[in-house]
Tab-separated table of C-alpha atoms in Angstrom:
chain	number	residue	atom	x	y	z
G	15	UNK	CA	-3.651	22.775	6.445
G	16	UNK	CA	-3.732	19.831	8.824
G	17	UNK	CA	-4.574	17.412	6.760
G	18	UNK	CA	-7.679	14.860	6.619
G	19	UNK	CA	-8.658	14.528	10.656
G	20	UNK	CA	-10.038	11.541	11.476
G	21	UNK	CA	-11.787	10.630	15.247
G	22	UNK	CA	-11.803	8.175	17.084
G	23	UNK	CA	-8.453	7.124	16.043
G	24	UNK	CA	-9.112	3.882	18.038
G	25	UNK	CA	-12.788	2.760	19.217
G	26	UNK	CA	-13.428	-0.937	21.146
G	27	UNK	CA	-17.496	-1.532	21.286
G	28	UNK	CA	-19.264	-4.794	21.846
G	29	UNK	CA	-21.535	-6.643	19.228
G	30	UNK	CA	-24.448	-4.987	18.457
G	31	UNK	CA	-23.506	-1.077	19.428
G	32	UNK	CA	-23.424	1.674	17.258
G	33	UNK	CA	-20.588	2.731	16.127
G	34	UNK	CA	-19.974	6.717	14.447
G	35	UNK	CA	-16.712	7.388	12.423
G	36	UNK	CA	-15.945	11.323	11.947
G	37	UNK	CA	-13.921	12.248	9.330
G	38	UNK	CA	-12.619	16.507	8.503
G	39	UNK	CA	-11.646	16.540	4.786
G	40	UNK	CA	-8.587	19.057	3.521
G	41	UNK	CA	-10.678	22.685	3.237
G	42	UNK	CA	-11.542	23.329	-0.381
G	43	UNK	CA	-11.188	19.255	-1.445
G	44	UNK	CA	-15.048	18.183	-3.473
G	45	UNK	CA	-14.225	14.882	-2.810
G	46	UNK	CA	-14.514	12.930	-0.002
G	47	UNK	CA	-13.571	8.997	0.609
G	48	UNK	CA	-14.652	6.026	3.051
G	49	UNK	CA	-12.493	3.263	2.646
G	50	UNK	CA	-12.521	0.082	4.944
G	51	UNK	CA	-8.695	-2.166	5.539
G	52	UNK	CA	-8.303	-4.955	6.229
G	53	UNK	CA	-5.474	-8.042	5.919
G	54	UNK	CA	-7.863	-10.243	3.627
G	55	UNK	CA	-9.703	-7.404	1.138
G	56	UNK	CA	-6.911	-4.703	1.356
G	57	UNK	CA	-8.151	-1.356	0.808
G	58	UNK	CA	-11.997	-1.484	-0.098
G	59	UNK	CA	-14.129	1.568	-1.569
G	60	UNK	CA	-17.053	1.800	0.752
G	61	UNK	CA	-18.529	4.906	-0.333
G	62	UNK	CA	-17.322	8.658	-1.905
G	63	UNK	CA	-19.173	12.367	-2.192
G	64	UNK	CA	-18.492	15.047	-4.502
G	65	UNK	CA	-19.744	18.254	-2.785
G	66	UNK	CA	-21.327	16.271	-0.318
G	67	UNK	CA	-23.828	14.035	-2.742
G	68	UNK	CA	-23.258	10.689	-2.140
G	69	UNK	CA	-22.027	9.460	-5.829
G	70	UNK	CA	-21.352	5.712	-5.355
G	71	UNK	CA	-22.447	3.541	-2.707
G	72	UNK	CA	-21.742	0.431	-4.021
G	73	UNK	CA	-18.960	-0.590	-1.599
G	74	UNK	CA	-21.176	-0.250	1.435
G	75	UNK	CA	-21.538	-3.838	2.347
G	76	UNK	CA	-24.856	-3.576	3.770
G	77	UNK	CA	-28.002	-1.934	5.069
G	78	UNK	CA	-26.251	-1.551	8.840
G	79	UNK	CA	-23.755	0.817	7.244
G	80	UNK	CA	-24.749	4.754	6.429
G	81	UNK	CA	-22.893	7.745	5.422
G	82	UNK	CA	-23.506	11.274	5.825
G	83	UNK	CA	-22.039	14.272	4.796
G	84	UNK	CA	-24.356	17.357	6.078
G	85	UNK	CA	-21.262	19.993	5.140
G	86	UNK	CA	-18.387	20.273	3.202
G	87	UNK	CA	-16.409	19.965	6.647
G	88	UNK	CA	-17.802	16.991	7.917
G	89	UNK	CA	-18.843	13.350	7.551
G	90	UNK	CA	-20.018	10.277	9.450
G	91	UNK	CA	-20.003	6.774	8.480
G	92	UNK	CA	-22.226	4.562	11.199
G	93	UNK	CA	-22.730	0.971	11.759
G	94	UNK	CA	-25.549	0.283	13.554
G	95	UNK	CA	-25.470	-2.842	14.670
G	96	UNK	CA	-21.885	-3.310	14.917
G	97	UNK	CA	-20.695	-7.055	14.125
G	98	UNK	CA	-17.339	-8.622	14.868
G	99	UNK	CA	-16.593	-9.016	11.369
G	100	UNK	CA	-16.646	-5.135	10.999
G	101	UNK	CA	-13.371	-4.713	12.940
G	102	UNK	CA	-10.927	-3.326	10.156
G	103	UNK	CA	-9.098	-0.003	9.918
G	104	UNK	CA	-11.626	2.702	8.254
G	105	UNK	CA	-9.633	5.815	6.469
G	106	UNK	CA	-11.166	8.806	5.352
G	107	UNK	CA	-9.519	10.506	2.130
G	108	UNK	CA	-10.372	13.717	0.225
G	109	UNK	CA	-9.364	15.027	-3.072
G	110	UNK	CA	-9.682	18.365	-5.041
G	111	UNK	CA	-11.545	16.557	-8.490
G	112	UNK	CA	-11.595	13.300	-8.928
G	113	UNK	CA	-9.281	10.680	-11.031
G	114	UNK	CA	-6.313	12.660	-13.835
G	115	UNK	CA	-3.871	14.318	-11.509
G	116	UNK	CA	-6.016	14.758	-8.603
G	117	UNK	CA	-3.938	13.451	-5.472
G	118	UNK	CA	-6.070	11.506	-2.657
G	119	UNK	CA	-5.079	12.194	0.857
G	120	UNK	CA	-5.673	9.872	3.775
G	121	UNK	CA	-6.839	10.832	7.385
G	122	UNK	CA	-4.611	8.415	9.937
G	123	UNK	CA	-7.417	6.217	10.356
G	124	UNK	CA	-9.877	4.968	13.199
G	125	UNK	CA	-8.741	1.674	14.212
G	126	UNK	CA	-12.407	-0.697	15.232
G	127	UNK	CA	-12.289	-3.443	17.179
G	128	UNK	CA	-15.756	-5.044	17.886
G	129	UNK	CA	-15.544	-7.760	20.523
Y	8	UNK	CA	-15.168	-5.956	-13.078
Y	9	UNK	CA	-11.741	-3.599	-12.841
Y	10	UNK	CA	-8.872	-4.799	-11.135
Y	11	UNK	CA	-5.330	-3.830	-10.087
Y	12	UNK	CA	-3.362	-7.133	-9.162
Y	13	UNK	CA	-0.165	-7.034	-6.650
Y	14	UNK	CA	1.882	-9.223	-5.892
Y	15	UNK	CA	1.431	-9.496	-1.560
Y	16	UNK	CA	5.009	-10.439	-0.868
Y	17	UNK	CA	6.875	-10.146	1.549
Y	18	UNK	CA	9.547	-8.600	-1.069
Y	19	UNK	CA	12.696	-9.302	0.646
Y	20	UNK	CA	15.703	-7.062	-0.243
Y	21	UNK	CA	19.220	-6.432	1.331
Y	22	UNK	CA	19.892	-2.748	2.928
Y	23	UNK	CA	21.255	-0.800	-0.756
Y	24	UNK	CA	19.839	-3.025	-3.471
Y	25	UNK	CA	17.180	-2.555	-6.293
Y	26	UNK	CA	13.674	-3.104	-5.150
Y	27	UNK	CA	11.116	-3.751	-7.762
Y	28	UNK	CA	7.358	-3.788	-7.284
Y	29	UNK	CA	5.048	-4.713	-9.957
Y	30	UNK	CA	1.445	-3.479	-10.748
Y	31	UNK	CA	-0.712	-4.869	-13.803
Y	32	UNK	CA	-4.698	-3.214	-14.259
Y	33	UNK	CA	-7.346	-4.986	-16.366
Y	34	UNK	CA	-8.813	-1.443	-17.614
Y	35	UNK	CA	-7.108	-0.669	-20.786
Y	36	UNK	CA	-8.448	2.921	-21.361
Y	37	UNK	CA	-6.934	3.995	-17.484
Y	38	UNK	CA	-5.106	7.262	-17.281
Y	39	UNK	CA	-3.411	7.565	-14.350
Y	40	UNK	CA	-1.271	5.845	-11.861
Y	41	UNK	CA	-0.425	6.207	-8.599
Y	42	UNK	CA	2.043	4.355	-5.781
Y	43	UNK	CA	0.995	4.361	-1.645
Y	44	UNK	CA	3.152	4.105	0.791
Y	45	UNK	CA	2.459	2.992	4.056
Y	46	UNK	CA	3.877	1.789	7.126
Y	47	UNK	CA	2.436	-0.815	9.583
Y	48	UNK	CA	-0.351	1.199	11.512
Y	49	UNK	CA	-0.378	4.332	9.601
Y	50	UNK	CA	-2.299	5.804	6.667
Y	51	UNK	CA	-1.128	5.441	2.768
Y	52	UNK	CA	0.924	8.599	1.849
Y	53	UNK	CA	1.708	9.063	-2.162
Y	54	UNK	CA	4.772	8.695	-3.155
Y	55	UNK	CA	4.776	8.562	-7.337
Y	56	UNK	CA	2.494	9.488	-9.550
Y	57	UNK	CA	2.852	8.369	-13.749
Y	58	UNK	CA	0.507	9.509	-16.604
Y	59	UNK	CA	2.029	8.604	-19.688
Y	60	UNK	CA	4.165	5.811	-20.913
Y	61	UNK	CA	7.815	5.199	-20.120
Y	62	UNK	CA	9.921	6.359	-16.935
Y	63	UNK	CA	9.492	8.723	-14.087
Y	64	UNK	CA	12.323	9.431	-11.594
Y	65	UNK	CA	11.627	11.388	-8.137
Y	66	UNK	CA	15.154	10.608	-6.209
Y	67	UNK	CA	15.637	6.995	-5.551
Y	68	UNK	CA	12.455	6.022	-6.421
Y	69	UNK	CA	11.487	5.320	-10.411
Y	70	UNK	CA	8.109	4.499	-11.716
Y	71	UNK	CA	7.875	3.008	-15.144
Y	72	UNK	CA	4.418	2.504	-16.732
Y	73	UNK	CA	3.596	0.435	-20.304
Y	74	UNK	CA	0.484	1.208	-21.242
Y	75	UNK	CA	0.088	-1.478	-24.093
Y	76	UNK	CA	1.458	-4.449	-21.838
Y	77	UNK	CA	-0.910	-2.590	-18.676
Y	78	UNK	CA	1.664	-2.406	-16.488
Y	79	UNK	CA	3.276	-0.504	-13.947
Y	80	UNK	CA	6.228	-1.011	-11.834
Y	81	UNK	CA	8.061	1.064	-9.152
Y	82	UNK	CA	11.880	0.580	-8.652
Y	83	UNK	CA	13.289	1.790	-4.994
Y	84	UNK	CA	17.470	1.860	-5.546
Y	85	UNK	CA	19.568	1.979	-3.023
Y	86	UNK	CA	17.105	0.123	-0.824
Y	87	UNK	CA	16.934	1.480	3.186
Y	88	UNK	CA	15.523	-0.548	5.794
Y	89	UNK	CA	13.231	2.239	6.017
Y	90	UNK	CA	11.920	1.445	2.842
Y	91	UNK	CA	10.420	-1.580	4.526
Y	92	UNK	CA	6.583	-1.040	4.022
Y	93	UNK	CA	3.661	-1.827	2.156
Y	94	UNK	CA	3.327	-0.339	-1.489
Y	95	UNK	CA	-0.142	-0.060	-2.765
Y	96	UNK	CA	-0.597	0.592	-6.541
Y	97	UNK	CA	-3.273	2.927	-7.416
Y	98	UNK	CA	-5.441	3.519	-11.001
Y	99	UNK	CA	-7.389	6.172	-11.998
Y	100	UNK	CA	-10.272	4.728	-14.667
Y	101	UNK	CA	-11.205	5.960	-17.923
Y	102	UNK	CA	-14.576	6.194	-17.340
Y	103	UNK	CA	-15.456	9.911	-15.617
Y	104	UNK	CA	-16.317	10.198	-12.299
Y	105	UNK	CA	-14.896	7.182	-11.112
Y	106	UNK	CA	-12.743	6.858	-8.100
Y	107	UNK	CA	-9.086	5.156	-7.889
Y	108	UNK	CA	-9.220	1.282	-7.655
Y	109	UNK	CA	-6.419	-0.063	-5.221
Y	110	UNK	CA	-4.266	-3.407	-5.016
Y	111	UNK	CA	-3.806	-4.910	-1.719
Y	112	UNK	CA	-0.584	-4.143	-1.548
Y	113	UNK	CA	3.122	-5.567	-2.053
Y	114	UNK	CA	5.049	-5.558	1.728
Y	115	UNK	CA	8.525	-4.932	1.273
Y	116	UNK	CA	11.227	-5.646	3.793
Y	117	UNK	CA	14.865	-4.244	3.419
Y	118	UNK	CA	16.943	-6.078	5.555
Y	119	UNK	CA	20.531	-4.224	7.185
């Protein structure tokens, strides 16, 4: 398999654009993760599916940030408007189950830079 | 709320020495454990996982998990300068359906 496929791997937009983050989980992982990085909060939780069902939203930090997952191959996470302080690294994981000995794999990341 | 506490670093070790990195968790009931590795500009990869008390060896690398003191550590011996990278400790919570809670991460540098 190729693993988690994440695109853009890098995006640059201006304050205020939308921004659309596409993440291809493992085939056959239930699970599927939205995690945000950066050098002040680490690794944050924004938002996870099980069979695509959102399950916890918690971690989305507000109403300009959605999450779809229309198929079990495919997922978005949009910010619409984009704001400076949004520029982090955003990884996509997926699992087969979730927590015990169910291993989380990361996509390489899209790197967002909003000037 | 549930937390996993790291210590950031930077870890600084010499090229073949013991490198130890330190995890404590606030949720008692937890049930699994987890160590990340990854390297300025890429993703997290998994290197260890742990499940029950005591000592788990995978080559060089050793995790070592106390439940009752809610701790978990990961030793690196023989310490390579491509070692030098940030660790993130993972933990699964008791409660079901729940996803992994992170630390932010201890940076290690191994110096030649």
């Amino acid at each position: 398999d190729a693993g988690v496929i994440q695109s853009p791997r890098h995006e640059v937009t201006e304050m205020g654009q939308e921004v659309t983050l596409r993440c291809k989980p493992i085939s056959g992982h239930d699970y599927l993760f939205w995690y945000r990085q950066t050098m002040m909060r680490g690794l944050e939780l924004l938002i996870y599916f099980n069979n695509n069902v959102p399950i916890d939203d918690s971690g989305m930090p507000e109403d300009r940030f959605s999450a779809k997952m229309p198929n079990a191959s495919f997922s978005t996470l949009k910010i619409q408007p984009s704001e400076p302080r949004d520029s982090a690294v955003y990884f996509c994981a997926s699992s087969f189950g979730l927590g015990g000995k169910n291993i989380q794999y990361f996509g390489a990341g899209t790197r967002l830079s909003v000037l | 709320q549930k937390e996993v506490e790291q210590n950031s670093g930077p870890l600084s070790v010499p090229e073949g020495a013991i490198a130890s990195l330190n995890c404590t968790y606030s949720d008692r009931g937890s049930q699994s454990f987890f160590w990340y590795r990854q390297y300025s500009g890429k993703s997290p990869e998994l290197i260890m996982s742990i499940y029950s008390n005591g000592d788990k060896e995978d080559g060089r690398f050793t995790a070592q998990l106390n439940k009752a003191s809610q701790y978990v550590s990961l030793l690196i011996r023989d310490s390579q300068p491509s070692d030098s990278a940030t660790y993130l400790c993972a933990v699964g919570p008791n409660q079901a359906g729940t996803a992994l809670i992170f630390g932010k991460g201890t940076t290690l540098s191994v110096s030649s």
